[in-house]
C-alpha positions as YAML, in Angstrom:
chain: A
units: angstrom
residues:
- id: 1
  name: MET
  ca: [26.90, -2.66, 14.84]
- id: 2
  name: THR
  ca: [25.89, -6.25, 15.50]
- id: 3
  name: GLU
  ca: [24.77, -8.78, 12.93]
- id: 4
  name: SER
  ca: [21.15, -8.66, 14.10]
- id: 5
  name: ASN
  ca: [18.67, -6.20, 12.67]
- id: 6
  name: GLU
  ca: [18.38, -4.05, 15.82]
- id: 7
  name: MET
  ca: [18.22, -0.80, 13.86]
- id: 8
  name: ILE
  ca: [14.84, -1.44, 12.17]
- id: 9
  name: LEU
  ca: [11.91, -2.10, 14.48]
- id: 10
  name: ASN
  ca: [9.03, -2.58, 11.99]
- id: 11
  name: PRO
  ca: [7.44, -1.01, 8.92]
- id: 12
  name: ASP
  ca: [5.93, 2.42, 9.69]
- id: 13
  name: HIS
  ca: [4.16, 3.62, 6.53]
- id: 14
  name: VAL
  ca: [3.98, 3.51, 2.76]
- id: 15
  name: THR
  ca: [3.42, 6.73, 0.78]
- id: 16
  name: ILE
  ca: [1.51, 6.51, -2.49]
- id: 17
  name: ALA
  ca: [0.99, 9.37, -4.95]
- id: 18
  name: VAL
  ca: [-2.54, 9.26, -6.39]
- id: 19
  name: ALA
  ca: [-4.40, 11.40, -8.93]
- id: 20
  name: LYS
  ca: [-7.60, 11.33, -6.83]
- id: 21
  name: SER
  ca: [-7.57, 10.52, -3.13]
- id: 22
  name: GLY
  ca: [-11.30, 9.72, -2.78]
- id: 23
  name: PRO
  ca: [-11.26, 6.33, -4.53]
- id: 24
  name: ALA
  ca: [-8.02, 5.38, -2.74]
- id: 25
  name: ILE
  ca: [-9.47, 6.29, 0.66]
- id: 26
  name: GLU
  ca: [-12.58, 4.19, -0.09]
- id: 27
  name: PHE
  ca: [-10.47, 1.28, -1.30]
- id: 28
  name: PHE
  ca: [-8.15, 1.21, 1.70]
- id: 29
  name: ALA
  ca: [-11.21, 1.41, 3.99]
- id: 30
  name: LEU
  ca: [-12.14, -2.02, 2.58]
- id: 31
  name: LEU
  ca: [-8.85, -3.28, 4.03]
- id: 32
  name: GLY
  ca: [-9.43, -1.74, 7.46]
- id: 33
  name: PHE
  ca: [-7.72, 1.65, 7.10]
- id: 34
  name: ARG
  ca: [-9.38, 4.81, 8.43]
- id: 35
  name: LYS
  ca: [-8.59, 8.41, 7.59]
- id: 36
  name: GLU
  ca: [-6.76, 9.97, 10.53]
- id: 37
  name: HIS
  ca: [-5.23, 13.19, 9.30]
- id: 38
  name: VAL
  ca: [-5.32, 15.49, 6.25]
- id: 39
  name: ALA
  ca: [-2.76, 18.23, 5.73]
- id: 40
  name: THR
  ca: [-2.22, 20.68, 2.88]
- id: 41
  name: ILE
  ca: [1.35, 20.99, 1.67]
- id: 42
  name: ASP
  ca: [1.96, 24.32, -0.04]
- id: 43
  name: GLY
  ca: [5.72, 24.67, -0.22]
- id: 44
  name: GLY
  ca: [7.44, 25.03, 3.15]
- id: 45
  name: LEU
  ca: [9.41, 22.47, 5.12]
- id: 46
  name: PRO
  ca: [7.53, 19.31, 3.96]
- id: 47
  name: ALA
  ca: [8.00, 20.27, 0.30]
- id: 48
  name: ARG
  ca: [11.69, 21.05, 0.80]
- id: 49
  name: TYR
  ca: [12.17, 17.78, 2.71]
- id: 50
  name: MET
  ca: [10.78, 15.86, -0.29]
- id: 51
  name: GLY
  ca: [13.05, 17.74, -2.70]
- id: 52
  name: MET
  ca: [10.15, 19.61, -4.34]
- id: 53
  name: PRO
  ca: [10.23, 23.14, -2.79]
- id: 54
  name: ASP
  ca: [7.22, 24.33, -4.84]
- id: 55
  name: MET
  ca: [5.13, 21.20, -4.19]
- id: 56
  name: LYS
  ca: [1.41, 21.60, -3.54]
- id: 57
  name: ALA
  ca: [-0.48, 18.52, -2.41]
- id: 58
  name: GLN
  ca: [-2.98, 17.04, 0.00]
- id: 59
  name: HIS
  ca: [-1.29, 14.62, 2.41]
- id: 60
  name: ILE
  ca: [-3.80, 12.10, 3.74]
- id: 61
  name: THR
  ca: [-2.83, 9.69, 6.51]
- id: 62
  name: LEU
  ca: [-4.73, 6.39, 6.66]
- id: 63
  name: VAL
  ca: [-4.21, 4.23, 9.75]
- id: 64
  name: LEU
  ca: [-4.71, 0.46, 9.85]
- id: 65
  name: GLU
  ca: [-7.25, -0.10, 12.66]
- id: 66
  name: GLY
  ca: [-5.98, -2.38, 15.40]
- id: 67
  name: ALA
  ca: [-2.50, -2.84, 13.94]
- id: 68
  name: ASP
  ca: [0.22, -3.51, 16.49]
- id: 69
  name: PRO
  ca: [2.68, -2.15, 15.64]
- id: 70
  name: HIS
  ca: [1.04, 0.98, 14.18]
- id: 71
  name: PHE
  ca: [0.98, 1.08, 10.34]
- id: 72
  name: GLU
  ca: [-0.08, 3.83, 7.93]
- id: 73
  name: ILE
  ca: [-0.62, 4.45, 4.25]
- id: 74
  name: GLN
  ca: [0.01, 8.07, 3.37]
- id: 75
  name: LEU
  ca: [-1.58, 9.38, 0.19]
- id: 76
  name: LEU
  ca: [-0.23, 12.35, -1.75]
- id: 77
  name: GLU
  ca: [-2.66, 14.06, -4.12]
- id: 78
  name: PHE
  ca: [-0.62, 16.62, -6.07]
- id: 79
  name: ASP
  ca: [-2.04, 19.94, -7.27]
- id: 80
  name: PRO
  ca: [-1.87, 20.06, -10.20]
- id: 81
  name: PRO
  ca: [-1.85, 16.28, -10.79]
- id: 82
  name: THR
  ca: [1.41, 14.86, -12.09]
- id: 83
  name: GLY
  ca: [1.57, 13.64, -15.67]
- id: 84
  name: THR
  ca: [0.86, 10.02, -16.43]
- id: 85
  name: ASP
  ca: [2.95, 7.62, -18.47]
- id: 86
  name: PRO
  ca: [0.84, 4.67, -19.67]
- id: 87
  name: GLY
  ca: [4.05, 2.63, -20.08]
- id: 88
  name: ALA
  ca: [4.73, 2.87, -16.35]
- id: 89
  name: HIS
  ca: [1.36, 1.64, -15.07]
- id: 90
  name: PRO
  ca: [1.71, 0.32, -11.50]
- id: 91
  name: THR
  ca: [0.28, -3.14, -12.25]
- id: 92
  name: ASN
  ca: [3.23, -3.74, -14.58]
- id: 93
  name: LEU
  ca: [5.26, -5.77, -12.11]
- id: 94
  name: ARG
  ca: [8.27, -5.79, -14.48]
- id: 95
  name: ARG
  ca: [8.97, -2.08, -14.17]
- id: 96
  name: LEU
  ca: [11.69, -0.76, -11.88]
- id: 97
  name: GLY
  ca: [10.85, 0.97, -8.61]
- id: 98
  name: PHE
  ca: [7.66, 0.33, -6.62]
- id: 99
  name: ASN
  ca: [6.37, -3.20, -7.19]
- id: 100
  name: HIS
  ca: [3.54, -4.00, -4.77]
- id: 101
  name: LEU
  ca: [2.20, -3.71, -1.21]
- id: 102
  name: ALA
  ca: [1.59, -6.86, 0.80]
- id: 103
  name: PHE
  ca: [-0.93, -7.21, 3.63]
- id: 104
  name: ARG
  ca: [-1.03, -10.17, 6.00]
- id: 105
  name: VAL
  ca: [-4.47, -11.73, 6.60]
- id: 106
  name: ASP
  ca: [-5.75, -14.62, 8.71]
- id: 107
  name: ASP
  ca: [-8.21, -15.94, 6.10]
- id: 108
  name: ILE
  ca: [-7.25, -15.26, 2.48]
- id: 109
  name: GLU
  ca: [-10.44, -16.80, 1.10]
- id: 110
  name: ALA
  ca: [-12.70, -14.56, 3.23]
- id: 111
  name: ALA
  ca: [-10.59, -11.48, 2.47]
- id: 112
  name: THR
  ca: [-10.70, -12.28, -1.26]
- id: 113
  name: ALA
  ca: [-14.48, -12.73, -1.19]
- id: 114
  name: HIS
  ca: [-14.88, -9.38, 0.60]
- id: 115
  name: LEU
  ca: [-12.70, -7.53, -1.90]
- id: 116
  name: VAL
  ca: [-14.24, -9.13, -5.01]
- id: 117
  name: ALA
  ca: [-17.76, -8.42, -3.66]
- id: 118
  name: ASN
  ca: [-16.72, -4.76, -3.46]
- id: 119
  name: GLY
  ca: [-15.49, -4.64, -7.06]
- id: 120
  name: VAL
  ca: [-11.75, -5.10, -6.50]
- id: 121
  name: THR
  ca: [-9.97, -6.79, -9.41]
- id: 122
  name: MET
  ca: [-8.12, -10.02, -8.66]
- id: 123
  name: LEU
  ca: [-4.90, -10.31, -10.70]
- id: 124
  name: SER
  ca: [-3.85, -13.87, -9.88]
- id: 125
  name: ASP
  ca: [-5.10, -17.18, -8.65]
- id: 126
  name: GLU
  ca: [-4.05, -18.17, -5.16]
- id: 127
  name: MET
  ca: [-0.51, -19.53, -4.93]
- id: 128
  name: ASP
  ca: [1.09, -21.55, -2.13]
- id: 129
  name: TYR
  ca: [4.71, -20.44, -1.79]
- id: 130
  name: ILE
  ca: [7.20, -20.79, 1.06]
- id: 131
  name: SER
  ca: [4.46, -21.77, 3.56]
- id: 132
  name: ARG
  ca: [2.27, -18.85, 2.55]
- id: 133
  name: LYS
  ca: [-0.92, -18.47, 0.54]
- id: 134
  name: LEU
  ca: [-0.61, -15.48, -1.80]
- id: 135
  name: ARG
  ca: [-2.96, -13.62, -4.13]
- id: 136
  name: LEU
  ca: [-2.46, -10.41, -6.13]
- id: 137
  name: PHE
  ca: [-5.07, -7.66, -6.64]
- id: 138
  name: GLU
  ca: [-5.30, -4.31, -8.37]
- id: 139
  name: GLY
  ca: [-5.81, -1.44, -5.97]
- id: 140
  name: PRO
  ca: [-6.53, 2.24, -6.60]
- id: 141
  name: GLU
  ca: [-4.97, 3.71, -9.74]
- id: 142
  name: GLY
  ca: [-3.55, 0.34, -10.73]
- id: 143
  name: ILE
  ca: [-1.42, -0.17, -7.63]
- id: 144
  name: THR
  ca: [-0.70, -3.85, -7.22]
- id: 145
  name: PHE
  ca: [-1.17, -5.31, -3.77]
- id: 146
  name: GLU
  ca: [-0.96, -8.80, -2.36]
- id: 147
  name: LEU
  ca: [-2.70, -10.68, 0.42]
- id: 148
  name: VAL
  ca: [-0.51, -13.05, 2.43]
- id: 149
  name: GLN
  ca: [-1.77, -15.81, 4.71]
- id: 150
  name: ARG
  ca: [1.09, -17.48, 6.52]
- id: 151
  name: GLY
  ca: [0.91, -21.24, 7.00]
- id: 152
  name: GLY
  ca: [0.02, -22.26, 3.42]
- id: 153
  name: SER
  ca: [0.17, -25.89, 2.32]
- id: 154
  name: ASP
  ca: [3.53, -25.59, 0.47]
- id: 155
  name: ALA
  ca: [6.04, -27.41, 2.68]
- id: 156
  name: SER
  ca: [9.11, -25.98, 0.88]
- id: 157
  name: GLY
  ca: [9.62, -23.09, 3.31]
...
């Protein structure tokens, strides 16, 4: 194996477990994702693959329109819903495991205005860091996501 990263081509998808898929589908539509495929998992190979042989869930594939390379968010809505632990809320960026999703944009101010106008909660002021403009938001079910505009004014990167 060489020193270059020839094995990984690009990100393919992110899977997010949600209690209710409807609000998540609506939210990700604001970011340019469209629903492409819905499948019901009721045991079988997909459940065994995920290490949950008795799993029942809706698996919803959302595709980012116009993305090259192709990128998806896959939602899992379990039946029955999994329990919730208020101490492990997704917007708690100090917890272990999943931290946040980041989406690259060309105009962070316009994207922010669009999201805020549609009721999305902004979690941080804009920050210039390593030649990027960054801003955090709260997505569906408290999932933290970030907008990234490359070419910020910070000259340190």
